[in-house]
Coordinates of C-alpha atoms in Angstrom, one line a residue:
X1 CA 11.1 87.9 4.0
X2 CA 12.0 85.3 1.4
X3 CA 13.7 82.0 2.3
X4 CA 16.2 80.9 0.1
X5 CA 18.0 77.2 0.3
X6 CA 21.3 77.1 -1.8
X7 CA 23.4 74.0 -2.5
X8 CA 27.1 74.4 -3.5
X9 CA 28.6 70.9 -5.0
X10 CA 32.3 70.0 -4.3
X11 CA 33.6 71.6 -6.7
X12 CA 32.6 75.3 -5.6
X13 CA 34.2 74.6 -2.5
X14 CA 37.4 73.1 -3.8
X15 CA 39.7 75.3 -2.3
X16 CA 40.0 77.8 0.1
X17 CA 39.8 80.4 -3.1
X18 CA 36.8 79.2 -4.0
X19 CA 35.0 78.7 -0.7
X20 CA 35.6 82.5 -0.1
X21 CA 33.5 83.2 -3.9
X22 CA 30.7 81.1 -2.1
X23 CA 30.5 83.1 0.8
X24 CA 30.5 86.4 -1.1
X25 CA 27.9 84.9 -3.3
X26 CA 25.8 83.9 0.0
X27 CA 26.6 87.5 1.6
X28 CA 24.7 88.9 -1.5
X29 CA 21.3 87.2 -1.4
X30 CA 21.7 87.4 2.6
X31 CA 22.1 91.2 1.7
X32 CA 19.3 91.4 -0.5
X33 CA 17.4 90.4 2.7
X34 CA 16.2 87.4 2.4
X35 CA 16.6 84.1 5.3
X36 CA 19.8 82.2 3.7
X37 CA 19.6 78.8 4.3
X38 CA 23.0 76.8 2.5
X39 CA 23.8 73.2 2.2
X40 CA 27.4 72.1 1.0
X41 CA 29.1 68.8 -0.2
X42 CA 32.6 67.9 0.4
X43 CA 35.6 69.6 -0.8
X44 CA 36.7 68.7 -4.2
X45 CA 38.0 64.9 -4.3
X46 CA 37.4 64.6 -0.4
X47 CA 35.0 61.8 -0.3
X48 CA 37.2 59.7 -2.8
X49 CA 40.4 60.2 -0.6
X50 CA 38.3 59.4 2.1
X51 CA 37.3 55.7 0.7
X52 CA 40.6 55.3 -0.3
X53 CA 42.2 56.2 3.1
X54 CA 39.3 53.7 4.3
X55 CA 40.5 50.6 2.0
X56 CA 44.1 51.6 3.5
X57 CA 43.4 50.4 6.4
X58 CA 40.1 47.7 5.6
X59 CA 40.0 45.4 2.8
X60 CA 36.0 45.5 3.6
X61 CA 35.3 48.4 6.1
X62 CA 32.2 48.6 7.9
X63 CA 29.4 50.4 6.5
X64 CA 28.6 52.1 9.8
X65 CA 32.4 53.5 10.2
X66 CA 32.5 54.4 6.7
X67 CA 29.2 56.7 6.8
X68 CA 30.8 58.0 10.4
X69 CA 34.1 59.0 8.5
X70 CA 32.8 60.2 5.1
X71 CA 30.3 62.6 6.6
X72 CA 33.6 64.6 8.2
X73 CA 33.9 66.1 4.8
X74 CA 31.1 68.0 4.4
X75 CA 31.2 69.0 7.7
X76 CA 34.7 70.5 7.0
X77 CA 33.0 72.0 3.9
X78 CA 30.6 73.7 6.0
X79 CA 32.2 75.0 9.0
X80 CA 35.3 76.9 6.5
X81 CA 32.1 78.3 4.8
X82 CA 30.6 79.6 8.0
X83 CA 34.4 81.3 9.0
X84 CA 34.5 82.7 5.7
X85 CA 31.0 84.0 5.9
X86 CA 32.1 85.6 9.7
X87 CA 34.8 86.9 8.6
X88 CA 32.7 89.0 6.0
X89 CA 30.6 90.4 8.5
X90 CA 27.9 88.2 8.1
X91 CA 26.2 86.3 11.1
X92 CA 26.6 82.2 9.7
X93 CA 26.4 79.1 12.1
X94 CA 27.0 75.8 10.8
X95 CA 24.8 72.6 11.4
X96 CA 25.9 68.9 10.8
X97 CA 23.3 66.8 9.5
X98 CA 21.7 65.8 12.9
X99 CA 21.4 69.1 13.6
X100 CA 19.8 70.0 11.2
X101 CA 17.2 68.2 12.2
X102 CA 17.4 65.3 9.5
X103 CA 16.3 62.4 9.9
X104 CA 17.1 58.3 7.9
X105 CA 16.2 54.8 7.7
X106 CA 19.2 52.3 8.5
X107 CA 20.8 51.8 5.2
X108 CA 24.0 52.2 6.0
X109 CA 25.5 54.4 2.1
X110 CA 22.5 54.8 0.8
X111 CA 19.9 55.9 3.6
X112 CA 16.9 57.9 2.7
X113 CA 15.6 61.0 4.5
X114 CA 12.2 59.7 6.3
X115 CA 11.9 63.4 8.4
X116 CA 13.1 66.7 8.8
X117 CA 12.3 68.8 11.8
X118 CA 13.9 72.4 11.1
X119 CA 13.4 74.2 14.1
X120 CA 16.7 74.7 15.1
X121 CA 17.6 76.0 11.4
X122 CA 14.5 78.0 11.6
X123 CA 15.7 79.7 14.7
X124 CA 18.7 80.6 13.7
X125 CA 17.4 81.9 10.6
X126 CA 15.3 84.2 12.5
X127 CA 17.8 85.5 14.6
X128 CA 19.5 86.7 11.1
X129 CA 22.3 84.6 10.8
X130 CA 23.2 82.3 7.9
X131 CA 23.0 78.7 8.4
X132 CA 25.5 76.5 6.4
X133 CA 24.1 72.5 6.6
X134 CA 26.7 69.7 5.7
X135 CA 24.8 67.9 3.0
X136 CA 24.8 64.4 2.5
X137 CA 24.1 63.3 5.7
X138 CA 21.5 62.1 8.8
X139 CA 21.0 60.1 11.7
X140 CA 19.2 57.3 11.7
X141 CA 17.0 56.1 15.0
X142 CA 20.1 54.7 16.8
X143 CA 21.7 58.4 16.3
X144 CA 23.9 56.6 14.3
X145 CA 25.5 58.9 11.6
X146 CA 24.0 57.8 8.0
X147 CA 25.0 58.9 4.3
X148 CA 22.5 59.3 1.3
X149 CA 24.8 58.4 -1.3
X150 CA 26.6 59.9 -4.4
X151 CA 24.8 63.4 -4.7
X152 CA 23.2 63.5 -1.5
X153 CA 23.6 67.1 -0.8
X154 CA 21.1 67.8 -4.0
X155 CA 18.5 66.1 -2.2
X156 CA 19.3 67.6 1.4
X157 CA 19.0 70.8 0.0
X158 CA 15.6 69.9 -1.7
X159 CA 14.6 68.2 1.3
X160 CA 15.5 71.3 3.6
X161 CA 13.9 73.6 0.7
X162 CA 11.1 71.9 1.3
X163 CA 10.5 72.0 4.8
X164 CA 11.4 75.4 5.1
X165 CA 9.1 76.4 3.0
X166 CA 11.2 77.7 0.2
X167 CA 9.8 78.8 -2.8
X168 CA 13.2 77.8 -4.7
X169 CA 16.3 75.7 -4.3
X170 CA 19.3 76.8 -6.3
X171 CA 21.8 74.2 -7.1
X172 CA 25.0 75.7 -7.7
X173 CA 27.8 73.1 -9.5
X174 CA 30.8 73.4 -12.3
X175 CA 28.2 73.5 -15.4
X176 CA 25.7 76.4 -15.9
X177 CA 23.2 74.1 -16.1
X178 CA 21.4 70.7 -17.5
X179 CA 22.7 70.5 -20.9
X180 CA 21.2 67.7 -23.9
X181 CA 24.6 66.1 -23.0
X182 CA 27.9 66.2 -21.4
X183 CA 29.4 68.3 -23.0
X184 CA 32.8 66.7 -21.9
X185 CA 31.7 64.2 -24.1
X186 CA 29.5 66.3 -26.7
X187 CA 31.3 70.0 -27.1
X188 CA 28.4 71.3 -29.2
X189 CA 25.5 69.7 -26.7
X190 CA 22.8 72.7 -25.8
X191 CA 21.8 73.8 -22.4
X192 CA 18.7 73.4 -21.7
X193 CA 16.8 76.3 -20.0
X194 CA 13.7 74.6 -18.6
X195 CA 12.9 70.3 -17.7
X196 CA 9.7 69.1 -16.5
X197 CA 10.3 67.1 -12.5
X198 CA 9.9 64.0 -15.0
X199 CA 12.4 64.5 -17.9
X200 CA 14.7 65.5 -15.1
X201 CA 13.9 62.0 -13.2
X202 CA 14.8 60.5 -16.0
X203 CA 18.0 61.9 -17.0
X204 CA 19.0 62.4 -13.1
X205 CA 18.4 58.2 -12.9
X206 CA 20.5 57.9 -15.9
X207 CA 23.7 59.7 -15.2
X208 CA 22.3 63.6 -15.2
X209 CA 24.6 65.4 -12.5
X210 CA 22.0 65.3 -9.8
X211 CA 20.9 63.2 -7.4
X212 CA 17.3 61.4 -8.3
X213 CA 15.6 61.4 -5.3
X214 CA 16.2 65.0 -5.0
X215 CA 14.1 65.2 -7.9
X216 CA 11.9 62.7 -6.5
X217 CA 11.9 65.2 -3.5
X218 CA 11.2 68.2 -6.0
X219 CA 8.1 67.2 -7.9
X220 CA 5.9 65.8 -4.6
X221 CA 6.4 68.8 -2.8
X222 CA 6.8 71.3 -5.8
X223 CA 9.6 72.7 -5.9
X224 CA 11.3 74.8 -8.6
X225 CA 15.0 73.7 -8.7
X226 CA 17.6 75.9 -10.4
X227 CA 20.6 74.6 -11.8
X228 CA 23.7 77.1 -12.1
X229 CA 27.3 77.8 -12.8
X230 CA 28.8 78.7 -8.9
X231 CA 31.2 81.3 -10.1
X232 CA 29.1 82.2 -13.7
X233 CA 26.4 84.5 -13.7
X234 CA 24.9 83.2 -16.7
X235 CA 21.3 81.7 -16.7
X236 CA 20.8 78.3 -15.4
X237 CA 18.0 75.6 -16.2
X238 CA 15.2 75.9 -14.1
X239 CA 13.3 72.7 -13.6
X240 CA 9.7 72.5 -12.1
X241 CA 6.4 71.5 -12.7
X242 CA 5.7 71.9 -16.3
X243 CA 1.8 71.1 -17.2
X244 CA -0.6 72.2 -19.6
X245 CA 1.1 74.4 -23.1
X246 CA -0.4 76.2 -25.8
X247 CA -1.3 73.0 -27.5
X248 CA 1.3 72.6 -29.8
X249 CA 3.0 69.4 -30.1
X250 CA 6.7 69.2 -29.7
X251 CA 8.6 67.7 -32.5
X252 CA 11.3 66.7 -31.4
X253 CA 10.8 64.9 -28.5
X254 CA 14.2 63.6 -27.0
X255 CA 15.4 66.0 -25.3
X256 CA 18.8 65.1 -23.8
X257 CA 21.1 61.7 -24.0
X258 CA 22.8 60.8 -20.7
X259 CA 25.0 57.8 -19.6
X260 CA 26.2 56.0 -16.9
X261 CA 29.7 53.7 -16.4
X262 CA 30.6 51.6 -14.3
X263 CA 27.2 48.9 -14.3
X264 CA 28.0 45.4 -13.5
X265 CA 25.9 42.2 -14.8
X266 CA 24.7 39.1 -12.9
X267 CA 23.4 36.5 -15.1
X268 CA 22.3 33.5 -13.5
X269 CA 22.1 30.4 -15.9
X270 CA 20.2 27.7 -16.6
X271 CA 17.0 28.4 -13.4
X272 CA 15.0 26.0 -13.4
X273 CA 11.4 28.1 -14.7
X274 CA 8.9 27.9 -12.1
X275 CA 6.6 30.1 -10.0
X276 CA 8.5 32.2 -7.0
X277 CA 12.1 31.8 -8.4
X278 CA 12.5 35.8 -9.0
X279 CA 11.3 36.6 -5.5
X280 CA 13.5 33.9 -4.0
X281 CA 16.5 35.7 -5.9
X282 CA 16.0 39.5 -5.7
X283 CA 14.8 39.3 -2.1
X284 CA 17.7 38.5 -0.4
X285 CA 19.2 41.0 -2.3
X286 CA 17.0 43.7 -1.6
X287 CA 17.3 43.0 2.5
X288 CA 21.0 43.2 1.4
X289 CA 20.4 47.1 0.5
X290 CA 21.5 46.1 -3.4
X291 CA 19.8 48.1 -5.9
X292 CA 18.5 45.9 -9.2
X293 CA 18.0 48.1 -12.0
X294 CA 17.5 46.2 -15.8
X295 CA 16.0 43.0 -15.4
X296 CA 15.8 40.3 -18.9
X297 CA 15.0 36.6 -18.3
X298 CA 15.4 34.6 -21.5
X299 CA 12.3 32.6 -22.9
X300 CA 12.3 28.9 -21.1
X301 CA 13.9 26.5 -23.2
X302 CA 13.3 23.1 -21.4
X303 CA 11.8 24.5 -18.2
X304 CA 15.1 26.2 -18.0
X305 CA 15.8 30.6 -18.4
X306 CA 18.5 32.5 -18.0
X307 CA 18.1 35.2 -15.6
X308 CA 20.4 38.4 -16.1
X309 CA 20.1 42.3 -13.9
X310 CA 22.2 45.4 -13.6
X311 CA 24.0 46.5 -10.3
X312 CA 25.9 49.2 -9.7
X313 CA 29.7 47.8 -10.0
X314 CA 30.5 49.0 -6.4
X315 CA 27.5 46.3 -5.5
X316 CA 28.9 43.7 -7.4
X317 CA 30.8 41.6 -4.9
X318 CA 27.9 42.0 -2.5
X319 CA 25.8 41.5 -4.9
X320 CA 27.6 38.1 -5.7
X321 CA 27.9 36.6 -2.3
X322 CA 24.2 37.1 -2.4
X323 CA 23.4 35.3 -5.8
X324 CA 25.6 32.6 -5.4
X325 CA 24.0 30.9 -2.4
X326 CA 21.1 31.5 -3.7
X327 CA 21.7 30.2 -7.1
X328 CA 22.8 26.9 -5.7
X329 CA 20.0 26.3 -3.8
X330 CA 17.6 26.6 -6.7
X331 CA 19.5 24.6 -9.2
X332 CA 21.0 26.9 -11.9
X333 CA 23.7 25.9 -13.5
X334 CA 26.1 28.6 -12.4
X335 CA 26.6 32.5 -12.2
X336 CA 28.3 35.0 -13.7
X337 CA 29.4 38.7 -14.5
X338 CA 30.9 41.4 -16.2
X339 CA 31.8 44.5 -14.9
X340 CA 33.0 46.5 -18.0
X341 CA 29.0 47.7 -18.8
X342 CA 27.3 51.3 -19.1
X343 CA 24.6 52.9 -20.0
X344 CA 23.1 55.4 -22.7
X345 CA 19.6 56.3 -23.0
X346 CA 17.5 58.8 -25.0
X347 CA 15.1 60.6 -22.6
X348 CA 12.2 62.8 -23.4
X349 CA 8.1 63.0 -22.8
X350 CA 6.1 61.6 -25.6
X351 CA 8.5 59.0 -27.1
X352 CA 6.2 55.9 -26.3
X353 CA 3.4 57.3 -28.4
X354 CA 5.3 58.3 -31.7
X355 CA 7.4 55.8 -33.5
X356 CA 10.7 55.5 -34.6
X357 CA 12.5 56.5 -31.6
X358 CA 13.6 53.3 -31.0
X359 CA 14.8 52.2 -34.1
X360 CA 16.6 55.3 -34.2
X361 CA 18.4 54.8 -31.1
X362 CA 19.3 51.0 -32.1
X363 CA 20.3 52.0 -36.1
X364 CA 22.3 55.0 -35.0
X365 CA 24.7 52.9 -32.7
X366 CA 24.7 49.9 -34.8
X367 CA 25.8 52.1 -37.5
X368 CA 29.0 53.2 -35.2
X369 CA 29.7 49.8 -34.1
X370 CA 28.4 49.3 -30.7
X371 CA 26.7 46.2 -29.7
X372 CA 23.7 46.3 -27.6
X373 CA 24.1 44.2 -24.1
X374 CA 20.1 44.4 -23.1
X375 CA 17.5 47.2 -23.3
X376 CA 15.0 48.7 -20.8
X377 CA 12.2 51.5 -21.2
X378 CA 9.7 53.8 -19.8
X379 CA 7.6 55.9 -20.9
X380 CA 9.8 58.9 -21.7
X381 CA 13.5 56.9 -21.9
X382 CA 14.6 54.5 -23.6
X383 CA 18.2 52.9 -22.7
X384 CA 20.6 50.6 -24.1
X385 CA 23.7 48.6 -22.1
X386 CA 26.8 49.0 -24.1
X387 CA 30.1 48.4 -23.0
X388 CA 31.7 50.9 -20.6
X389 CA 34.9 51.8 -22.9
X390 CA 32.2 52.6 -25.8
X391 CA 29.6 54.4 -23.7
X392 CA 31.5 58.0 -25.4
X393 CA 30.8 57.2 -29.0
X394 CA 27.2 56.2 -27.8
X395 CA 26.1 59.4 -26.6
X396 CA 28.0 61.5 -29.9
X397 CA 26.3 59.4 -32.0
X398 CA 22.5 59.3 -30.7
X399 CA 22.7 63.1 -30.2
X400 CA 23.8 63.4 -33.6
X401 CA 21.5 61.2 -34.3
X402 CA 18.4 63.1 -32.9
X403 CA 19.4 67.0 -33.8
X404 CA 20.5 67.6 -30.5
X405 CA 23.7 69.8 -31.5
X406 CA 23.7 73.6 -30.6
X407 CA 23.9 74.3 -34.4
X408 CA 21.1 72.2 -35.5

């Protein structure tokens, strides 16, 4: 008997409509007699009326409280899934995160799964019944109540996939699949029918519609992920472990463009240039739990560099009563920020060894008029901070730029 772990995103459980789609789609693999296994996220816009309900009442709630109170929406999410599910005939327990069985570190928002023991899901599943498990969620060693962060369902289902021994986890969302770009922004973008775990990284990273460590998650323990339409049955894109080929090499090599708004920059001006000033800086601000993601520091001009990184703009005031301290005690001249940045990048395997990628990428959007705030690379991506009102006309012009369209 196969075991199958599902994910349904907020969206496919919008309403009470919808969640009774969910449950007939779950009744039908459950029919087909396999162990269902089902993780779900929070209705609709239920986490954003939740933080807004919180800064109601808190001008700075506490992390701890806030994790407590936005984990009640998935588990609302699961336990109308369940009913439905019941009231279809079909045996369905739900499960919050803890459990479940899962297990996080301490950071408060953004907490990482560090175990999952699924023998209570396990049991249920062999007694025939359908276990729905509110994603997004853990307990940490305190049994305090943790989140994983924006898409943390994709990487509880992965993460329950994969200790359940699943030989695929189907990610069921609004789009029927990973397309070469939103096509909210890009109407003629193409879906993509297969991604390597790394192309996927990437893209995920970068603003793709799925969480990265679920990816992360995916490729160690191997484990195909599909991507779906919740209500469509059209094909999705399947994304494993691609190796090997026939041999041929792959001319076009970029094979999606993705984005990201709302980035925030620090630059701290004028540091005096000497060894240890980096770690003095991004230390404190890694025990803070703020994620650095581009780093530039300007060549030394009289033993003094200007030292700028990207945050994610919901880190920025943290980020800042960090810096600030900090960047008095070592001398700089002062700090500052803009919070109007975003991100487009190019992503696809093979671009570091063939040339004119880049000089694509940076002719293509100086051609349209967008200036280029700072740059960062890896082996298979290649992205550019723009401003946040002209991330849009980024990501038409690059795919344009590099054949992506369906028609091309």
């Amino acid at each position: 008997m196969a075991v199958i772990v599902q994910k349904y995103g907020g969206s496919s459980v919008a309403n009470a409509e919808r969640i009774r789609n969910v449950a007939r789609r779950i009744q039908r693999a459950h029919a087909a007699g396999n162990q269902v296994a089902v993780v779900v996220s929070a209705m609709g816009d239920t986490t954003d009326e939740l933080i807004a309900l919180a800064a109601s009442v808190s001008a700075n709630p506490d992390p701890r409280e806030m994790d407590l109170l936005l984990s009640t929406g998935e588990i609302v999410s699961c336990t109308l899934v369940a009913m439905a599910l019941r009231d279809m005939g079909v045996g369905a327990v739900s499960m919050s995160g803890e459990q479940a069985g899962i297990r996080t570190d301490r950071l408060h928002g953004k907490a990482s799964i560090v175990a999952l023991d699924p023998a209570r899901v396990r049991y249920e599943l062999d007694q025939g019944r359908v276990v729905i498990v509110a994603g997004f969620q853990g307990v940490n060693e305190e049994m305090d109540v943790t989140t994983l962060g924006r898409g943390g369902s994709d990487t509880t289902a992965v993460a329950l996939a994969a200790a359940l021994g699943a030989s695929l986890c189907e990610i069921y969302t609004d789009v029927e699949g990973i397309y070469t770009a939103d096509p909210r922004i890009v109407p003629t973008a193409r879906k993509l029918t297969e991604l390597g775990y790394e192309e996927m990284l990437e893209l995920a990273s970068y603003g793709a519609k799925m969480h990265p460590r679920s990816i992360e998650l995916a490729a160690w323990y191997k484990i195909p992920v599909l991507v779906a339409h919740s209500v469509k049955d059209a094909p999705g894109t399947l994304i494993h472990d691609i190796a090997g080929g026939d041999g041929v090499e792959i001319t076009k090599k970029v094979r999606g463009v993705t984005y990201e708004k709302g980035v925030a920059r620090i630059t701290v001006r004028a540091v005096p240039d000497r060894p240890g000033i980096a770690a003095s800086l991004f230390d404190p601000l890694a025990a803070a739990g703020v994620s650095v993601d581009t780093i530039v520091q300007n060549a030394s001009a009289e033993r003094l560099t200007d030292l700028s990184f990207t945050v994610d703009k919901v880190d920025l005031h943290r980020a800042l009563d960090v810096v600030r301290p900090v960047a008095q005690q070592m001398g700089a001249k002062d700090v500052v920020s803009n919070d109007s940045l975003g991100t487009v990048s190019i992503v696809g395997t093979g671009m570091q060894n063939a040339p004119g990628y880049a000089s694509t990428m940076f002719r293509s959007l100086a051609d349209a008029k967008i200036n280029i705030e700072m740059i960062t690379t890896s082996q298979i991506r290649i992205t550019c901070i723009v401003g946040e009102a002209q991330v849009p006309a980024a990501v038409r012009a690059l795919h344009k730029a590099f054949e992506l369209d369906a028609a091309s």
